[in-house]
Short mmCIF file of C-alpha atoms in Angstrom, two decimals:
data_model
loop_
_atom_site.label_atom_id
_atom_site.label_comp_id
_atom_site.label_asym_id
_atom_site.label_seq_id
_atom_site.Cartn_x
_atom_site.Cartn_y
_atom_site.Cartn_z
CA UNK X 1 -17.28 -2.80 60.01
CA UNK X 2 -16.11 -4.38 57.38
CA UNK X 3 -17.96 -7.17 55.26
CA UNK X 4 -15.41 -9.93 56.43
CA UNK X 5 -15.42 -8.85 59.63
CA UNK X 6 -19.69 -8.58 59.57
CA UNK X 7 -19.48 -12.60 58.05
CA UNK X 8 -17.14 -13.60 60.25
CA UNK X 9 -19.37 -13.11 63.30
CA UNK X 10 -22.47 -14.27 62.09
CA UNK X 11 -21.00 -17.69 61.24
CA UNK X 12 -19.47 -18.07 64.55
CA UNK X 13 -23.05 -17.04 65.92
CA UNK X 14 -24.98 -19.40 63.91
CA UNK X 15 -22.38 -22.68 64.14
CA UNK X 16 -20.64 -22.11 67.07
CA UNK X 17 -23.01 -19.74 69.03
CA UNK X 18 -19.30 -18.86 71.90
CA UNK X 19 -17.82 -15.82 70.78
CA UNK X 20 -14.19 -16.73 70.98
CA UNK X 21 -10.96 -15.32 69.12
CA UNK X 22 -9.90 -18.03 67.51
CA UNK X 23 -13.36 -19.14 65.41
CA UNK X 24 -13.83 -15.09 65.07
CA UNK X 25 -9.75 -14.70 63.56
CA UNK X 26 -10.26 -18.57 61.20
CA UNK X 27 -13.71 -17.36 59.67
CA UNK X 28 -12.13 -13.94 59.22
CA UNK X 29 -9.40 -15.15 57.30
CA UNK X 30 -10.94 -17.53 55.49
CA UNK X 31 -13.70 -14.59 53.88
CA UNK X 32 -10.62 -12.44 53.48
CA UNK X 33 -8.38 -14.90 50.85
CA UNK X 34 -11.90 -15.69 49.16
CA UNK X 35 -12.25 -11.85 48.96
CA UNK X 36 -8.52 -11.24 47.66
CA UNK X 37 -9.15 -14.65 45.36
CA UNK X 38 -12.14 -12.87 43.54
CA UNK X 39 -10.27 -9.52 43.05
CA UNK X 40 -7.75 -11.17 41.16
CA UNK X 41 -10.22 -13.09 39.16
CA UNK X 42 -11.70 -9.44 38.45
CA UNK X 43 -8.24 -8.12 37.62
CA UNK X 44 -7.31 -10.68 35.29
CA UNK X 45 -10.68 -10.49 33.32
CA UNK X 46 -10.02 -6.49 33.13
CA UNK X 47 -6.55 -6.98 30.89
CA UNK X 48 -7.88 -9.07 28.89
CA UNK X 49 -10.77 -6.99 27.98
CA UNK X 50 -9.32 -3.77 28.39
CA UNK X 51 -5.62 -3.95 28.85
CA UNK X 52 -4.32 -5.95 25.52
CA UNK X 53 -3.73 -4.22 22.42
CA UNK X 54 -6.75 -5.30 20.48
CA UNK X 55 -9.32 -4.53 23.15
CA UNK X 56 -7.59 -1.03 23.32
CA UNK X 57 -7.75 -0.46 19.95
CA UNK X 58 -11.44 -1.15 20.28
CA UNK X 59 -11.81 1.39 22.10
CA UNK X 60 -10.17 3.77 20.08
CA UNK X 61 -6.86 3.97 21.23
CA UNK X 62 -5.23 2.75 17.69
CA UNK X 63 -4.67 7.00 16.68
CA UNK X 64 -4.30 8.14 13.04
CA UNK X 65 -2.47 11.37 12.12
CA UNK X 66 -4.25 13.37 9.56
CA UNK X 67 -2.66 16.87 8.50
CA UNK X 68 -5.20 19.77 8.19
CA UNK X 69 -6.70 20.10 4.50
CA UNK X 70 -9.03 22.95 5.17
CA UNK X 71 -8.45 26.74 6.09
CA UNK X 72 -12.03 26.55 8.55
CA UNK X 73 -11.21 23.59 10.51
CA UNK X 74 -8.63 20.68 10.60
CA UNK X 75 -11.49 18.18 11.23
CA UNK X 76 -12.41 15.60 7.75
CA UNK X 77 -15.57 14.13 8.06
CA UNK X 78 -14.69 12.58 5.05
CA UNK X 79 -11.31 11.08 5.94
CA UNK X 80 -12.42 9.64 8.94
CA UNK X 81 -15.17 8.11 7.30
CA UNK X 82 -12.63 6.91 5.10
CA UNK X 83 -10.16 5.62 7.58
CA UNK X 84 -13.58 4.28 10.04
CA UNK X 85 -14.95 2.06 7.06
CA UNK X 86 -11.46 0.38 6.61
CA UNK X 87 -10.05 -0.17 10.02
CA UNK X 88 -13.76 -1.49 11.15
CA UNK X 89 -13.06 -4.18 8.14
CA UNK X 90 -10.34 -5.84 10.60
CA UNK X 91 -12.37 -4.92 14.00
CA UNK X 92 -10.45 -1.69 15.11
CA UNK X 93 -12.35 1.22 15.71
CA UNK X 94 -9.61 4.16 15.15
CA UNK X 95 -9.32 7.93 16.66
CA UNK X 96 -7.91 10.50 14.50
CA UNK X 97 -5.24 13.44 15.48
CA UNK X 98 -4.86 16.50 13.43
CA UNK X 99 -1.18 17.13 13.54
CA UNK X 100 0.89 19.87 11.17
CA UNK X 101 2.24 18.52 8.72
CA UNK X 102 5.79 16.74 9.63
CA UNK X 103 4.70 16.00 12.88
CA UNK X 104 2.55 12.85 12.02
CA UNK X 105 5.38 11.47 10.38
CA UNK X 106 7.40 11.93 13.81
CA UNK X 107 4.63 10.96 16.23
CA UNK X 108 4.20 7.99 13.90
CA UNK X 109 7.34 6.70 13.94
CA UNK X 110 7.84 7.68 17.70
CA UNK X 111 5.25 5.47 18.46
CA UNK X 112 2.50 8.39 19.81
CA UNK X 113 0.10 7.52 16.91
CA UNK X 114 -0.03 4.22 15.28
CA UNK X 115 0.07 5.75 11.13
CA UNK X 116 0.15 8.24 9.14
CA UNK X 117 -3.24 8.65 7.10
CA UNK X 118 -0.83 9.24 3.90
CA UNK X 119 2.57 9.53 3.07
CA UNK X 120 4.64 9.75 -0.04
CA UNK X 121 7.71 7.85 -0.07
CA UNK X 122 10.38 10.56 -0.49
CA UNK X 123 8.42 11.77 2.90
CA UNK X 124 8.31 8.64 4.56
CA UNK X 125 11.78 7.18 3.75
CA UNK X 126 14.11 8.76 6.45
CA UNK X 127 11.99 7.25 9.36
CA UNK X 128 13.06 3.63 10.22
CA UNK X 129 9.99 2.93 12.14
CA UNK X 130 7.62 3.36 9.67
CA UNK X 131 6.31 0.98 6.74
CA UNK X 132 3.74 1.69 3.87
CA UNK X 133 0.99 -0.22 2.94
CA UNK X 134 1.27 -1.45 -0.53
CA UNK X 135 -1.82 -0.59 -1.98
CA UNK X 136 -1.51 3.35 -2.63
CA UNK X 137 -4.72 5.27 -0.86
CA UNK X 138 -4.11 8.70 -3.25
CA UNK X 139 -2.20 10.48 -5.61
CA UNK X 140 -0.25 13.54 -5.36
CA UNK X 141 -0.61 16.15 -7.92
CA UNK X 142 0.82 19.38 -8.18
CA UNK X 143 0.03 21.93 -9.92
CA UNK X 144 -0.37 25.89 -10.39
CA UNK X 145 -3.39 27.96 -10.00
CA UNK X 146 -4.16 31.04 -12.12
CA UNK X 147 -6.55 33.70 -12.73
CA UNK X 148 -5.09 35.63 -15.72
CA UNK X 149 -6.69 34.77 -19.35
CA UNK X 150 -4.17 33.31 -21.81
CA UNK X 151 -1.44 32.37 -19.31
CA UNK X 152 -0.57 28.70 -20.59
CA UNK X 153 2.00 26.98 -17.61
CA UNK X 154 2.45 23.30 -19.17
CA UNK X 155 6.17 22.85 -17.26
CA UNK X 156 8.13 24.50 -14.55
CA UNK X 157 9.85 26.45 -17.31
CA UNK X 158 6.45 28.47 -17.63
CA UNK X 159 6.41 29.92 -13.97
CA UNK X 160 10.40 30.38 -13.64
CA UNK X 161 9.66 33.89 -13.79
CA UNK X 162 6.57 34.47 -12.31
CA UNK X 163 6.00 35.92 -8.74
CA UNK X 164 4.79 32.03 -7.14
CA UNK X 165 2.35 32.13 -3.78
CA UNK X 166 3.36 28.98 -1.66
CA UNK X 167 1.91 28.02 1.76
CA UNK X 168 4.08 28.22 4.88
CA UNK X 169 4.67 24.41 5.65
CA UNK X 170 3.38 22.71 2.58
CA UNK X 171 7.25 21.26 1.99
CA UNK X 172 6.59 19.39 -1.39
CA UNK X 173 5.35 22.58 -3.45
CA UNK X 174 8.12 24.72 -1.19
CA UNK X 175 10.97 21.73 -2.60
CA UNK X 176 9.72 21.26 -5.78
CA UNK X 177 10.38 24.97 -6.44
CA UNK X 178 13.66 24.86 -5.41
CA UNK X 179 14.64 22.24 -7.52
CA UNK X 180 13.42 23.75 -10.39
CA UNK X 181 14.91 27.02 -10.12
CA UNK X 182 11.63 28.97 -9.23
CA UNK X 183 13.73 32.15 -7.13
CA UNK X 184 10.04 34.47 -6.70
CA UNK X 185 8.34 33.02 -4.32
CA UNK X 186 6.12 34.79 -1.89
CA UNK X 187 5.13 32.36 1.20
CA UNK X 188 1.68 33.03 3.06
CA UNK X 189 0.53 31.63 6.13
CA UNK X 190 -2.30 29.73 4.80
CA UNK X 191 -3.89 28.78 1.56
CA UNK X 192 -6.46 30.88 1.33
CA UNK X 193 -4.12 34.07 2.30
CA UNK X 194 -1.88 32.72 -1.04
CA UNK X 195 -5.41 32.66 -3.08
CA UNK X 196 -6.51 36.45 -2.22
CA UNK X 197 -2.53 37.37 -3.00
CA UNK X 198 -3.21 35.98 -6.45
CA UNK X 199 -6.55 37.43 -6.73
CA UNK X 200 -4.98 40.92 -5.40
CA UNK X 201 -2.05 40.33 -8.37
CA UNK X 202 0.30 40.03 -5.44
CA UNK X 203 1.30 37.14 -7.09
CA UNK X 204 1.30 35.21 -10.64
CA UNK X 205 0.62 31.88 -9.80
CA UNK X 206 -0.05 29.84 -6.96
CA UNK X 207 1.60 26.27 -6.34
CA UNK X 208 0.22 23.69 -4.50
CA UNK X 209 -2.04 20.11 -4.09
CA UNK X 210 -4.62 19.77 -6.97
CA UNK X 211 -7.63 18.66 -5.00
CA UNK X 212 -6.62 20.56 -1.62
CA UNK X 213 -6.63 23.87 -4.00
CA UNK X 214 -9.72 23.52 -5.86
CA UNK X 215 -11.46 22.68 -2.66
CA UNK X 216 -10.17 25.85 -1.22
CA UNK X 217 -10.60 28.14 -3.64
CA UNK X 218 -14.03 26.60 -4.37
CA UNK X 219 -15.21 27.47 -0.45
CA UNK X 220 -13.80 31.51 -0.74
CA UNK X 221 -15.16 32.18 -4.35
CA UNK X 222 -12.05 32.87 -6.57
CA UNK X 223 -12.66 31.40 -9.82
CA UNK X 224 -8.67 29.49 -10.66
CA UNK X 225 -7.36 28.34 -13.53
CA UNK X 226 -5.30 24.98 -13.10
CA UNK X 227 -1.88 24.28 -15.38
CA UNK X 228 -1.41 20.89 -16.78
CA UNK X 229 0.39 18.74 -13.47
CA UNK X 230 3.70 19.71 -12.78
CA UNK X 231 4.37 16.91 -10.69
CA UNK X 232 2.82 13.46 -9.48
CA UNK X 233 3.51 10.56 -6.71
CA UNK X 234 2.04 7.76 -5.40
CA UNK X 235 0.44 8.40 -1.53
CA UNK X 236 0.46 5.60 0.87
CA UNK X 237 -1.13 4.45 4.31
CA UNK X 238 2.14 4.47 6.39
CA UNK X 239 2.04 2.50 10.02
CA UNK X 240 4.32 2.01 12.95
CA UNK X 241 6.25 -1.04 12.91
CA UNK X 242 4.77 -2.67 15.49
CA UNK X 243 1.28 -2.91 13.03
CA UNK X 244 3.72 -4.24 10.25
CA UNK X 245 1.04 -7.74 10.34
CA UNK X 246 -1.88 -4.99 9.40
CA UNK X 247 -0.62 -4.29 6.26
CA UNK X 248 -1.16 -7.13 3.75
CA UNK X 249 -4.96 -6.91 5.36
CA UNK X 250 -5.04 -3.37 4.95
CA UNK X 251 -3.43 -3.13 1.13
CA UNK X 252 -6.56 -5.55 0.37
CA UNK X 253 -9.05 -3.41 1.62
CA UNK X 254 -7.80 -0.55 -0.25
CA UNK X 255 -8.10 -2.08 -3.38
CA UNK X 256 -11.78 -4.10 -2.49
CA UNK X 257 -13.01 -0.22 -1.34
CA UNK X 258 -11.22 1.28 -4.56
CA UNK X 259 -12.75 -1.09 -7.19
CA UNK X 260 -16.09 -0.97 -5.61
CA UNK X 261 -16.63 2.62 -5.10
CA UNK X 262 -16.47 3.02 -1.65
CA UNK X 263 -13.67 4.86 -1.35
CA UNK X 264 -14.68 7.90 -3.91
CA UNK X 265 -18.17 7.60 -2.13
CA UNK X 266 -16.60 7.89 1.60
CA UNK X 267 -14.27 10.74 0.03
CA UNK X 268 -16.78 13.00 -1.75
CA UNK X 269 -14.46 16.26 -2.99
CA UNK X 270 -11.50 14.35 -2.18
CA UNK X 271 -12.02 11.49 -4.43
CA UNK X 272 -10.21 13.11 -6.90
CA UNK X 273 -7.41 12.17 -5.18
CA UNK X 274 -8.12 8.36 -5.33
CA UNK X 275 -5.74 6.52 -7.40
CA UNK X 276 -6.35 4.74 -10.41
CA UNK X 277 -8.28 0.91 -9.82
CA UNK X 278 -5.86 -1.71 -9.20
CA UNK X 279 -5.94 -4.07 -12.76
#
């Protein structure tokens, strides 16, 4: 029996004490609209906690796409510490997704994730959904990694005849190459498959992220040699359109945590990365 049904007879009982169809089908109805009336109530309370944007991004439902920096694992305890301390600045708690590289700009500007965790702008440029925050969150710096003595690489003219290691899917090394006439280049699967090629003289010189390859080479034990930079851009936070009234509050943060230290304390071996303070 149900509870209108179980209310419905005991106030006929106790007011009208005559069983008849009438009282029993007018208390009935009336317990069933005051039931319906309270489930709505409860409905409407649920969107507005959990159904509008900001409650979901509360819960974690505002998704950052973060490439894969390490050979061991794709997870950054230091990004998302990162990322956690600035989002939680403006009351959104954010979940990360570890995406190759390409693919967060595409999921991005799909709408799947909300940003990018950083972008340059020759990268992010072709995708109409996507905006940058102002305030640049790293720099990136090319360079080459050696192991032989006495092999000075100051420009791209230095390696243009060298055997070069790149890494399958790391695009800006792969197009800077290109453009510069580099025609030996051997590509490996994974950074740290390019580093034992150069430390089996496989190849000359290795090409690739600064900070990404010092980390790396750092964690297997070969002992590189960097060139002067080859190349450097500005990397920014890049968001979906439909965040575009995040930005200005997020380019402030960026510079508050950059002044202050945060940042290159969240970061730990990444903060080389960090840009320059804002003057």
């Amino acid at each position: 029996m149900t509870p209108c049904l179980q209310e419905a007879l005991i106030i006929q009982k106790k007011f009208i004490n005559v069983y008849s169809y009438d009282t029993f089908l007018y208390c009935h109805e009336r317990c069933y609209a005051h039931m319906m009336k309270k489930a709505l109530q409860i409905l409407i309370t649920v969107w507005f906690l959990v159904g509008s944007p900001a409650a979901w991004a509360q819960q974690g439902q505002y998704t950052i796409g973060l490439p894969c920096l390490e050979y061991q694992t794709c997870a950054s305890s230091e990004a998302e510490a990162f990322f956690t301390e600035v989002y939680g600045r403006i009351g959104i708690v954010p979940a990360f997704a570890y995406l190759p590289r390409l693919r967060d700009l595409e999921d991005a500007n799909d709408g799947h994730t909300d940003a990018c965790a950083g972008r340059t702008k020759a990268s992010y440029q072709p995708y109409e959904n996507l905006i940058p925050v102002k305030t640049p969150v790293a720099t990136e710096t090319i360079v080459a990694f050696t192991l032989k003595e006495g092999l000075r690489i100051d420009s791209w003219k230095d390696i243009s005849s060298l055997r070069v290691g790149i890494v399958r899917g790391a695009q800006l090394p792969l197009q800077l190459c290109k453009q510069k006439g580099i025609e030996r280049y051997v590509v490996g699967n994974t950074l740290q498959q390019v580093f034992h090629m150069l430390a089996e003289s496989r190849v000359d010189a290795v090409v690739h992220h600064l900070q990404v390859g010092l980390n790396t080479a750092r964690s297997i034990g070969i002992p590189v040699r960097m060139s002067n930079v080859l190349y450097r851009d500005m990397v920014y936070h890049v968001l979906n359109r439909r965040h575009a009234g995040l930005a200005p509050k997020l380019a402030r943060i960026f510079g508050e945590m950059l002044e202050d230290g945060t940042s290159a304390r969240l970061l730990g071996k990444w903060a080389g990365m960090l840009p320059e303070p804002l003057e």
